[in-house]
mmCIF file with all atom_site columns, N, CA and C in Angstrom:
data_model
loop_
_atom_site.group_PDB
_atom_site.id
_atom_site.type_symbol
_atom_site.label_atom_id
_atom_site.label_alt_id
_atom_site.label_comp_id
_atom_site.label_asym_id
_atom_site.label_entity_id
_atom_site.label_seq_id
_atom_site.pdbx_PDB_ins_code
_atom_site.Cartn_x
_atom_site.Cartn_y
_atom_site.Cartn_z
_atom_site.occupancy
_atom_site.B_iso_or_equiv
_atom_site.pdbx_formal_charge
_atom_site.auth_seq_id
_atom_site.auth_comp_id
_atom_site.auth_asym_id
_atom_site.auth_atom_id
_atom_site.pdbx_PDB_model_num
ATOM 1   N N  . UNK A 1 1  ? 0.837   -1.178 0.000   1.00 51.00 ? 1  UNK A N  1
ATOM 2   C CA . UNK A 1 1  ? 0.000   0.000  0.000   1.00 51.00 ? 1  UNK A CA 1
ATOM 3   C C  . UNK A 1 1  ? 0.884   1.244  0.000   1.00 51.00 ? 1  UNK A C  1
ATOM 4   N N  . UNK A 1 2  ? 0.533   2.258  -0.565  1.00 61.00 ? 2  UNK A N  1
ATOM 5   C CA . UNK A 1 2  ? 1.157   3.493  -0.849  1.00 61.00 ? 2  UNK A CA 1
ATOM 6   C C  . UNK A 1 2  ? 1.121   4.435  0.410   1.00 61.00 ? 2  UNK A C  1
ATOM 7   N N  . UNK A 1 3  ? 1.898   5.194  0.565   1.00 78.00 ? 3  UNK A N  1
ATOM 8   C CA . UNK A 1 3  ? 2.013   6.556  1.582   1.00 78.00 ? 3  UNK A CA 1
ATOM 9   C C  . UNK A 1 3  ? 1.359   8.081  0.879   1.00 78.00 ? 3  UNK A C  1
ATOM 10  N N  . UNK A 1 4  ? 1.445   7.552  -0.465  1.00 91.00 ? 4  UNK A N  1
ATOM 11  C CA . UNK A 1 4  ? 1.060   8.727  -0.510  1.00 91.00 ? 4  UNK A CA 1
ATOM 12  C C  . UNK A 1 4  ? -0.212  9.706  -0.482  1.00 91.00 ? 4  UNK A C  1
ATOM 13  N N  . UNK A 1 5  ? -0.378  11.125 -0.790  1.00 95.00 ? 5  UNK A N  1
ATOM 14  C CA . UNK A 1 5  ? -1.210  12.241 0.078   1.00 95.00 ? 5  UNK A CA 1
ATOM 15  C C  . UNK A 1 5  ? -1.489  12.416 -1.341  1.00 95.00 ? 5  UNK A C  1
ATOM 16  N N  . UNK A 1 6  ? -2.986  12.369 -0.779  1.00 97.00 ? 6  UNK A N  1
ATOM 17  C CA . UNK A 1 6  ? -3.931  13.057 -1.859  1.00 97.00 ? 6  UNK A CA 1
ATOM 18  C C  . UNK A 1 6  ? -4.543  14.490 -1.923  1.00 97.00 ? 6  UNK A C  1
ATOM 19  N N  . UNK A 1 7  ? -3.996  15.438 -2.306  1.00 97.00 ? 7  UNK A N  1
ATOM 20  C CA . UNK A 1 7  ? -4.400  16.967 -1.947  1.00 97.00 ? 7  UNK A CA 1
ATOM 21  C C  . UNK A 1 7  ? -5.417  17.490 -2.185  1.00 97.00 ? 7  UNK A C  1
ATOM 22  N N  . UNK A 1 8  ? -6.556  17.652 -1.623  1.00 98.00 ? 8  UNK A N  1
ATOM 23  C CA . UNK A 1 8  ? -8.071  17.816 -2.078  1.00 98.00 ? 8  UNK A CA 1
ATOM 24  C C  . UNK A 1 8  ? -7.798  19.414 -1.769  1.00 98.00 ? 8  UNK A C  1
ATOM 25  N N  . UNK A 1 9  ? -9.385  19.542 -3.343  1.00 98.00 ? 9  UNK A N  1
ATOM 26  C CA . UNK A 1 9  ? -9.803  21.124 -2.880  1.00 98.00 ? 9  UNK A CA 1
ATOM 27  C C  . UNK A 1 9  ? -10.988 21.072 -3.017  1.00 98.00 ? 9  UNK A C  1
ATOM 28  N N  . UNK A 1 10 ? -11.788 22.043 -1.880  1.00 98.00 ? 10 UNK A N  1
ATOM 29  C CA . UNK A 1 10 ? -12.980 21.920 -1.885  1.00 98.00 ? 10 UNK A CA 1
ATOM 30  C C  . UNK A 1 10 ? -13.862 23.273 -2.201  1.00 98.00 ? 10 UNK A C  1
ATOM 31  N N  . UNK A 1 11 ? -15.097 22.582 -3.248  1.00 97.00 ? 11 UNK A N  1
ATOM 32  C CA . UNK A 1 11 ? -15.643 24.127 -3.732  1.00 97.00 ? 11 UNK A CA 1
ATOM 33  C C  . UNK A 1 11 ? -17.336 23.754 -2.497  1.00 97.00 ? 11 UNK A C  1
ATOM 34  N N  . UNK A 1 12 ? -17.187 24.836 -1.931  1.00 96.00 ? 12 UNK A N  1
ATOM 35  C CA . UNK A 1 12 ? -17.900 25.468 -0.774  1.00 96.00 ? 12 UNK A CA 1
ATOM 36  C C  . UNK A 1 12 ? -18.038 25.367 0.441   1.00 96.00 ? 12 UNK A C  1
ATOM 37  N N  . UNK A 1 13 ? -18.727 25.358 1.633   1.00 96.00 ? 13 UNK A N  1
ATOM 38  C CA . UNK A 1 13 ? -18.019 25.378 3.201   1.00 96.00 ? 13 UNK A CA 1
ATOM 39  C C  . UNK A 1 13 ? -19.413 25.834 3.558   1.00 96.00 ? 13 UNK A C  1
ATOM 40  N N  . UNK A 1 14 ? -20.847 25.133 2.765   1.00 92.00 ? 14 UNK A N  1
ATOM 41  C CA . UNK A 1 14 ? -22.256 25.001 3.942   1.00 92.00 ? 14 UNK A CA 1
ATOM 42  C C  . UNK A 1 14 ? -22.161 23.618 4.421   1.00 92.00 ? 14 UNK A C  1
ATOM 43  N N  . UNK A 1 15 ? -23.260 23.297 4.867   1.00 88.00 ? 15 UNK A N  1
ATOM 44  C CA . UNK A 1 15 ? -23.366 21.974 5.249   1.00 88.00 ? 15 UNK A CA 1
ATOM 45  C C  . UNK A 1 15 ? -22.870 20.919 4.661   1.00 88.00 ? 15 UNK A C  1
ATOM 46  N N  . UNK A 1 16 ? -22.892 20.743 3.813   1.00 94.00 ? 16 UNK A N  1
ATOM 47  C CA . UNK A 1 16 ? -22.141 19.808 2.995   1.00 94.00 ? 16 UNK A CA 1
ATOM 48  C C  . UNK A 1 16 ? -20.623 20.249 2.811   1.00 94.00 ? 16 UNK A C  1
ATOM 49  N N  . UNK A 1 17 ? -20.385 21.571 2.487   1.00 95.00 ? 17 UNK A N  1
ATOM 50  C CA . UNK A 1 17 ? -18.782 21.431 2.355   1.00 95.00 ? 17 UNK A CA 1
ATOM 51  C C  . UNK A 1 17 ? -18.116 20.865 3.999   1.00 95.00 ? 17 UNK A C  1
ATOM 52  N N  . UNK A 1 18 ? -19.209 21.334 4.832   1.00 96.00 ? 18 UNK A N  1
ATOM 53  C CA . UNK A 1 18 ? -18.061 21.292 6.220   1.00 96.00 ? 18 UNK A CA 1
ATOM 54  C C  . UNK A 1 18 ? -18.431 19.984 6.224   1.00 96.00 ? 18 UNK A C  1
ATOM 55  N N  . UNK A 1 19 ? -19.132 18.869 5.896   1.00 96.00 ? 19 UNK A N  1
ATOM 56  C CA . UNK A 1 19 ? -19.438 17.574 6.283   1.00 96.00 ? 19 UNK A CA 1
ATOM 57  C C  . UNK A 1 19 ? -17.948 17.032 5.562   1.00 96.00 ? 19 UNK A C  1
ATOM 58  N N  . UNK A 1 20 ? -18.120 17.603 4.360   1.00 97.00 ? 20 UNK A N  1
ATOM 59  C CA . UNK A 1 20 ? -17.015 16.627 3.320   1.00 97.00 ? 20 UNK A CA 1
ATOM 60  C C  . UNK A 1 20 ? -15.361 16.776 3.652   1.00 97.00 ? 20 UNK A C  1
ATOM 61  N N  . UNK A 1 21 ? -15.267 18.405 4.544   1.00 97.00 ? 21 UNK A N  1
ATOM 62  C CA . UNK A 1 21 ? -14.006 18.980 5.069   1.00 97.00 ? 21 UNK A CA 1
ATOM 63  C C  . UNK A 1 21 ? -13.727 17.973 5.960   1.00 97.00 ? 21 UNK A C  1
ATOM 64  N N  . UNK A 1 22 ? -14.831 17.984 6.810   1.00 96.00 ? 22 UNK A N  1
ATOM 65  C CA . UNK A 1 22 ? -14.193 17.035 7.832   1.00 96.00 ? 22 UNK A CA 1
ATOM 66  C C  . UNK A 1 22 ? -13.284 15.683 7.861   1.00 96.00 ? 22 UNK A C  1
ATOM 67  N N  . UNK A 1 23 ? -14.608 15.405 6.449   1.00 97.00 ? 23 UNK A N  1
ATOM 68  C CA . UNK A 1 23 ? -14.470 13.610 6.030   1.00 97.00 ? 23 UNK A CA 1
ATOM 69  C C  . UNK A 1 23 ? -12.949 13.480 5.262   1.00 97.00 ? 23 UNK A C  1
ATOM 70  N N  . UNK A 1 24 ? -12.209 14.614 5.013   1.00 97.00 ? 24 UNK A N  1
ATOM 71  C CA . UNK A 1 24 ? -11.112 14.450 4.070   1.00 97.00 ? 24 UNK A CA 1
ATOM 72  C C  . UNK A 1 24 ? -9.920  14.390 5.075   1.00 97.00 ? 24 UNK A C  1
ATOM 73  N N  . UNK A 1 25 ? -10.500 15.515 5.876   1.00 93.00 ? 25 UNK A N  1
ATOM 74  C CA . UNK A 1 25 ? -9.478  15.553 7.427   1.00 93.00 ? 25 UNK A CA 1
ATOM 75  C C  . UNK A 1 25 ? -9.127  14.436 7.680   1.00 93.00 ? 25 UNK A C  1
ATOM 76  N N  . UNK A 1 26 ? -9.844  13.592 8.327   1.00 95.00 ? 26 UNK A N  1
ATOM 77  C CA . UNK A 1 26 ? -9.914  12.459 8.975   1.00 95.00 ? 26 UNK A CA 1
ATOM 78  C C  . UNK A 1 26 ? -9.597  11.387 8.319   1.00 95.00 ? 26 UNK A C  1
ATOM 79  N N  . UNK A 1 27 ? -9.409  11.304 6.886   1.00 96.00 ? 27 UNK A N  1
ATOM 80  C CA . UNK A 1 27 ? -8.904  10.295 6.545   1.00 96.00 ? 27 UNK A CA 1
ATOM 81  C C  . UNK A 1 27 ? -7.719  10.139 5.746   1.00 96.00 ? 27 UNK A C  1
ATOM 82  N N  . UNK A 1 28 ? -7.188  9.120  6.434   1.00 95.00 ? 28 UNK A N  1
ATOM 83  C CA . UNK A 1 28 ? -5.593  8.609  6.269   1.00 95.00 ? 28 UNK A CA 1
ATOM 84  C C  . UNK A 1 28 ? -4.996  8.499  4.472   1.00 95.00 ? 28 UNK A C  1
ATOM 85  N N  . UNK A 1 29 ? -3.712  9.437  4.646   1.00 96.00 ? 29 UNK A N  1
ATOM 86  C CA . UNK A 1 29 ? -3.666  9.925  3.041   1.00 96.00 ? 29 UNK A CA 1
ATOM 87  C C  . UNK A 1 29 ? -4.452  10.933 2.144   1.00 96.00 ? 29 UNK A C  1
ATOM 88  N N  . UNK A 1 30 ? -5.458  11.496 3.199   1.00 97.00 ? 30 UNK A N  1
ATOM 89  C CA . UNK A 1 30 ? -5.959  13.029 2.502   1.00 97.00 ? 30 UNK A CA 1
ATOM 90  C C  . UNK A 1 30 ? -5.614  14.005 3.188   1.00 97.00 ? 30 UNK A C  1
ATOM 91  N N  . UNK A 1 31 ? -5.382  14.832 2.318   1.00 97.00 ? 31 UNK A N  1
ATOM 92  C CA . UNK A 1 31 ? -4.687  16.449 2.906   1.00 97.00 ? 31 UNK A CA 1
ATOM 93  C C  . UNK A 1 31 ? -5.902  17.463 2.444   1.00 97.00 ? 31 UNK A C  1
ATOM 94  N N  . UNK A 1 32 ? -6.530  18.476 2.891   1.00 98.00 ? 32 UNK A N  1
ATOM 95  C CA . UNK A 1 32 ? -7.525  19.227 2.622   1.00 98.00 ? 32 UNK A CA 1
ATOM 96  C C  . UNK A 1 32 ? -6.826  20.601 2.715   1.00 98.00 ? 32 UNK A C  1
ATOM 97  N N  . UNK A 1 33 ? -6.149  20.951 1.181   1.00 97.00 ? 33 UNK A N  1
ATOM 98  C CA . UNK A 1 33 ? -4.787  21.666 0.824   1.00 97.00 ? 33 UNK A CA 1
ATOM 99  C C  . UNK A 1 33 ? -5.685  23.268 0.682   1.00 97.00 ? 33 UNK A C  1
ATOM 100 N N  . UNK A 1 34 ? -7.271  23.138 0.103   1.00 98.00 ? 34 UNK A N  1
ATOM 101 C CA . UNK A 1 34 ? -7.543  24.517 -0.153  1.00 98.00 ? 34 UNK A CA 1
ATOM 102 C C  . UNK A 1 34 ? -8.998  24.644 -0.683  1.00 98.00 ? 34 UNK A C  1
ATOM 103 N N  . UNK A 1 35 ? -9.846  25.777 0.071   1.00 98.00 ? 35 UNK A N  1
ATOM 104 C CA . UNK A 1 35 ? -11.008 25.460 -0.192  1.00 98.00 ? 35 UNK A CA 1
ATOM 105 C C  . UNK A 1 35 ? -11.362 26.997 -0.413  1.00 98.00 ? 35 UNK A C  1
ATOM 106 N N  . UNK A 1 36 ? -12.146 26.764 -1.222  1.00 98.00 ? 36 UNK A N  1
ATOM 107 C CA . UNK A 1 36 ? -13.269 28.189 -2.397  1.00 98.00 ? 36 UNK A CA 1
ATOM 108 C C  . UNK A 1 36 ? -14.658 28.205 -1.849  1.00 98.00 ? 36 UNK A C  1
ATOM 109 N N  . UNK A 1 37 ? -14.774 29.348 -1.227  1.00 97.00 ? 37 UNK A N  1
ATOM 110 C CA . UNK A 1 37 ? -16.467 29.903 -0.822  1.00 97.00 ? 37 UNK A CA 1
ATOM 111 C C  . UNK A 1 37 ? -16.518 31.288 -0.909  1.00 97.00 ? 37 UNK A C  1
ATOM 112 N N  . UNK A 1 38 ? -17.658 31.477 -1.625  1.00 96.00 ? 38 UNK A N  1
ATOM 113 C CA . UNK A 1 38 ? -18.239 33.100 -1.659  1.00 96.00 ? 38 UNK A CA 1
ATOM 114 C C  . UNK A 1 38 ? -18.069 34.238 -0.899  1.00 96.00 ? 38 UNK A C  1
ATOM 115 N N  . UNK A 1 39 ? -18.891 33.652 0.048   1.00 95.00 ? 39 UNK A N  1
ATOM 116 C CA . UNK A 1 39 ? -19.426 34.897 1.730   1.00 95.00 ? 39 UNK A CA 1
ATOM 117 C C  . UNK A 1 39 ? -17.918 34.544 2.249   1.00 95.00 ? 39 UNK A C  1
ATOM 118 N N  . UNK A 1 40 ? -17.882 35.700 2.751   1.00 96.00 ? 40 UNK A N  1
ATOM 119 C CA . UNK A 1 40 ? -17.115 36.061 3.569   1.00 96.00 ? 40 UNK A CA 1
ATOM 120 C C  . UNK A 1 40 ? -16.931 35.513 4.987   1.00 96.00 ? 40 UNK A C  1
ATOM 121 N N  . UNK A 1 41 ? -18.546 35.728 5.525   1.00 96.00 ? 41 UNK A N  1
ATOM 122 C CA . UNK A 1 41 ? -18.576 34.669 6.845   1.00 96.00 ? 41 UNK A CA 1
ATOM 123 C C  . UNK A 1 41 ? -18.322 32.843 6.421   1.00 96.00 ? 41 UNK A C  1
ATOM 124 N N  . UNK A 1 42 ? -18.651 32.383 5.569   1.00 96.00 ? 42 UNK A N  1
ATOM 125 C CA . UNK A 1 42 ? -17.799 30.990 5.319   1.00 96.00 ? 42 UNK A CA 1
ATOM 126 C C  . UNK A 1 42 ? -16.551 31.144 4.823   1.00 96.00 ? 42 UNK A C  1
ATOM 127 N N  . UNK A 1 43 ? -15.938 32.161 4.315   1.00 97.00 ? 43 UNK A N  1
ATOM 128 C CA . UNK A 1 43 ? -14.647 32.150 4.594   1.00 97.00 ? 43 UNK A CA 1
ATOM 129 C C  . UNK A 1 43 ? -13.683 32.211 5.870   1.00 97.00 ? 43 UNK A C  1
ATOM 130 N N  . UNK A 1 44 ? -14.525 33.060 6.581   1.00 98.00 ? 44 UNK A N  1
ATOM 131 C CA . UNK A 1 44 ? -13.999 33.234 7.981   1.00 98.00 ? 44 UNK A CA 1
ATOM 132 C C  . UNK A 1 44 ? -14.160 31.536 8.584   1.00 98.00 ? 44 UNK A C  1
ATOM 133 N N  . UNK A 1 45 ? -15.324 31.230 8.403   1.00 97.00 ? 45 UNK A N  1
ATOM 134 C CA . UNK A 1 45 ? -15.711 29.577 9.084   1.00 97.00 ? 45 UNK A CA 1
ATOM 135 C C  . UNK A 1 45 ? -14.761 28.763 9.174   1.00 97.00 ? 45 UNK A C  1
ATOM 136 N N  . UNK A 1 46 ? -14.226 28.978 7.645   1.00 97.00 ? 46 UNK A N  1
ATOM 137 C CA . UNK A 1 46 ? -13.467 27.661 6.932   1.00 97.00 ? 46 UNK A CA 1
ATOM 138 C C  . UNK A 1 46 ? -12.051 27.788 7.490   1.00 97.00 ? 46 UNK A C  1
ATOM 139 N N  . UNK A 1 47 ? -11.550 29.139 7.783   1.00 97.00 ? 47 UNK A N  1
ATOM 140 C CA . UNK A 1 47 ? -10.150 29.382 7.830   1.00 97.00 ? 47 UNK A CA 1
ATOM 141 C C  . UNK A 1 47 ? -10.154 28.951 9.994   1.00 97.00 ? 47 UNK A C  1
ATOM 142 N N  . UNK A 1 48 ? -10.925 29.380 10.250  1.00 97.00 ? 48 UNK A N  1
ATOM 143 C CA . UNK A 1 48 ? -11.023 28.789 11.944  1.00 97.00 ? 48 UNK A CA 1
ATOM 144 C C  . UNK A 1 48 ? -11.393 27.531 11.802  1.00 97.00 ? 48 UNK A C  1
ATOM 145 N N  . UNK A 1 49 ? -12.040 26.970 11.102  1.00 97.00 ? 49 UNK A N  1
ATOM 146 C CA . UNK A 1 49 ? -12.257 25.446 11.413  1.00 97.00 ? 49 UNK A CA 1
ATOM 147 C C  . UNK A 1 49 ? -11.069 24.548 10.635  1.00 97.00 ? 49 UNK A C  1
ATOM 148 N N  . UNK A 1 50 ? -10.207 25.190 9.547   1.00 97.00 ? 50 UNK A N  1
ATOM 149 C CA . UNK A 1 50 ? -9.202  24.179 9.150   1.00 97.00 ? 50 UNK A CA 1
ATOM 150 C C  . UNK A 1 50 ? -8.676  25.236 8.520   1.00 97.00 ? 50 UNK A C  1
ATOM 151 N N  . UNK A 1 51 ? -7.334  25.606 9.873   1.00 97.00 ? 51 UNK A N  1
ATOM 152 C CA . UNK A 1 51 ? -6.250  26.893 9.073   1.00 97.00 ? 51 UNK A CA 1
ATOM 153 C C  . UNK A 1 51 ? -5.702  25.707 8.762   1.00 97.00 ? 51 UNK A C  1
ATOM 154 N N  . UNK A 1 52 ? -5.243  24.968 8.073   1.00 96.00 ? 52 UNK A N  1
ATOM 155 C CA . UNK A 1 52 ? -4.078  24.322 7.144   1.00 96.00 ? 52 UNK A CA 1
ATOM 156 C C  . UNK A 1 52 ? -4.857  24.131 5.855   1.00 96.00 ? 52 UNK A C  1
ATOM 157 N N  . UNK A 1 53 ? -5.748  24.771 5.159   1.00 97.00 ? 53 UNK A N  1
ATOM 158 C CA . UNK A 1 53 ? -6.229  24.830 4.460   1.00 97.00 ? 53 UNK A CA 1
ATOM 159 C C  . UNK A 1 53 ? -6.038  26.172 4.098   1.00 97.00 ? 53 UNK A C  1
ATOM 160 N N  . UNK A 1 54 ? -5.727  26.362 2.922   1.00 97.00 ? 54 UNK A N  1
ATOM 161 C CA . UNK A 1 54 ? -6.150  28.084 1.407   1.00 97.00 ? 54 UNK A CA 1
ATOM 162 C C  . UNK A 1 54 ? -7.288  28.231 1.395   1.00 97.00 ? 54 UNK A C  1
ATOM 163 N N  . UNK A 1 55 ? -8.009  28.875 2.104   1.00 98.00 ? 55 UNK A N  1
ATOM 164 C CA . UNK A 1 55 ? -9.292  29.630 1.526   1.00 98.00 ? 55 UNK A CA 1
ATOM 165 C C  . UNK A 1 55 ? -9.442  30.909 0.758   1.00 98.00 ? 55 UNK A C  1
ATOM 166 N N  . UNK A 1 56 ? -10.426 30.645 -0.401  1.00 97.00 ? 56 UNK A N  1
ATOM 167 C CA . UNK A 1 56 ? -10.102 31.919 -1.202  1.00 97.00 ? 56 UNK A CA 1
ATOM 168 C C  . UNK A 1 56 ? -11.767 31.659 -1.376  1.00 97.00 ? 56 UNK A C  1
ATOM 169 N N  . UNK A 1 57 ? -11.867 33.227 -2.373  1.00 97.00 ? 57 UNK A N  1
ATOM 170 C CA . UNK A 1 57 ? -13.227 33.291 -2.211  1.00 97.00 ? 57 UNK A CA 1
ATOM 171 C C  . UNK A 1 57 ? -13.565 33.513 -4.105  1.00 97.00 ? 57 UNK A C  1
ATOM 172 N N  . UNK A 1 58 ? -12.923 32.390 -4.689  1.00 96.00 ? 58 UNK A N  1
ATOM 173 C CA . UNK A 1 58 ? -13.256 32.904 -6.111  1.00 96.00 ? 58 UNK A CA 1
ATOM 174 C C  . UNK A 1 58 ? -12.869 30.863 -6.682  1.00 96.00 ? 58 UNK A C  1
ATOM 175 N N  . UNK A 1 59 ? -14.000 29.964 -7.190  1.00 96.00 ? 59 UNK A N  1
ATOM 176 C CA . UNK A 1 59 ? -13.495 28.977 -7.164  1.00 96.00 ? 59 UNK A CA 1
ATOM 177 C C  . UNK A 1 59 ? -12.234 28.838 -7.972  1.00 96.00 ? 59 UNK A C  1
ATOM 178 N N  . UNK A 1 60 ? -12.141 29.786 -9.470  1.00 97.00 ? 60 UNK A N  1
ATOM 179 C CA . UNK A 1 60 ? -11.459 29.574 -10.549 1.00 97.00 ? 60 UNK A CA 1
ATOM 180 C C  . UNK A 1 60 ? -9.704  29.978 -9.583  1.00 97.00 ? 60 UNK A C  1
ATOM 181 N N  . UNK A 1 61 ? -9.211  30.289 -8.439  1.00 96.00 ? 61 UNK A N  1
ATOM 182 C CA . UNK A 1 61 ? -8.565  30.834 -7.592  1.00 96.00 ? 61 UNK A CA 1
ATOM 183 C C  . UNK A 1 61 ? -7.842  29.370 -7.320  1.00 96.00 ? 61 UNK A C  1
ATOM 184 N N  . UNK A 1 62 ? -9.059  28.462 -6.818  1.00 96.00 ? 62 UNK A N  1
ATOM 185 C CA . UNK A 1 62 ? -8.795  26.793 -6.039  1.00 96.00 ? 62 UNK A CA 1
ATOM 186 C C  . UNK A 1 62 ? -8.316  26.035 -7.670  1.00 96.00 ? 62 UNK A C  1
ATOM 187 N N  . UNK A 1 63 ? -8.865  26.289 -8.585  1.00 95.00 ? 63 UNK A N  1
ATOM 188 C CA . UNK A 1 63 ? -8.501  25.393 -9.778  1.00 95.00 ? 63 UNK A CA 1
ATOM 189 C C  . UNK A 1 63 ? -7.690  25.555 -10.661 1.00 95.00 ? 63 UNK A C  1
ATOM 190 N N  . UNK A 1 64 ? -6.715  26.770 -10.396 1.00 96.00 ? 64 UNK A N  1
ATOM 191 C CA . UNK A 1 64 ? -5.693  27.384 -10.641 1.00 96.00 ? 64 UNK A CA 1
ATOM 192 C C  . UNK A 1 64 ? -4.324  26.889 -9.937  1.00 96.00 ? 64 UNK A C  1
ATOM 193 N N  . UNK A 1 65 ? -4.584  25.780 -8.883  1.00 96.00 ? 65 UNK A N  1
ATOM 194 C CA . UNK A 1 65 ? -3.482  25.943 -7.639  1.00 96.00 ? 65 UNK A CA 1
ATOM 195 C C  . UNK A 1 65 ? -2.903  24.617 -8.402  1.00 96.00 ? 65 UNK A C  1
ATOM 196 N N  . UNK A 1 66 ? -1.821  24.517 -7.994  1.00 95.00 ? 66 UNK A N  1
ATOM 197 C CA . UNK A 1 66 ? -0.858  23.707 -9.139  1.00 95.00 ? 66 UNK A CA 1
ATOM 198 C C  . UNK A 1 66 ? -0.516  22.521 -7.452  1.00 95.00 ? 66 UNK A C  1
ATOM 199 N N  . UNK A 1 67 ? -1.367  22.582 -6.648  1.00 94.00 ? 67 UNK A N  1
ATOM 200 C CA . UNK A 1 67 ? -0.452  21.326 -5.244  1.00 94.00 ? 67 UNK A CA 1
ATOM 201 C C  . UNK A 1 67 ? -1.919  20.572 -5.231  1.00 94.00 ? 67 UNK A C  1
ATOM 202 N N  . UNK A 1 68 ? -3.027  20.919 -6.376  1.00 96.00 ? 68 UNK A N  1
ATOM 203 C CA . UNK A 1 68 ? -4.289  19.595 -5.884  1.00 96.00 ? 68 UNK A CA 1
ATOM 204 C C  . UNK A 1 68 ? -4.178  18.872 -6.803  1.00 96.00 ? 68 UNK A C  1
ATOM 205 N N  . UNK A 1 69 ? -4.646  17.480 -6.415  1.00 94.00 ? 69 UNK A N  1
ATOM 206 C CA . UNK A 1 69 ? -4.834  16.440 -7.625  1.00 94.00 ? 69 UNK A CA 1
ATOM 207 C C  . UNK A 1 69 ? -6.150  16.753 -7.867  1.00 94.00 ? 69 UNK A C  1
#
């Protein structure tokens, strides 16, 4: 079996993005490298609930980043 890290990016941070943030957290060989939401207050959310994550607020920003698979 491999070591290696799968670098996810995630487009949004409502209920479902924070369900799926979590689910990437938590599992062994995912890295949750950078995530894209609109509002401002889910930007703020996203960056307190997972600073080791890029939050930006423009998706084409996240699909531009040259460290996600």
């Amino acid at each position: 079996m491999s070591n290696q890290t799968i670098n996810f990016g995630l487009l949004g941070y409502g209920l479902f993005g924070k369900h799926h943030a979590n689910a990437i957290r938590s599992t062994q060989g995912a890295r949750l490298a950078a995530i894209a939401v609109k509002s401002e207050a889910s930007q703020q959310a996203a960056r307190e609930d997972h600073p080791e994550a890029h939050v930006c607020g423009d998706w084409r920003d996240l699909i531009a980043r040259d460290d996600l698979d």
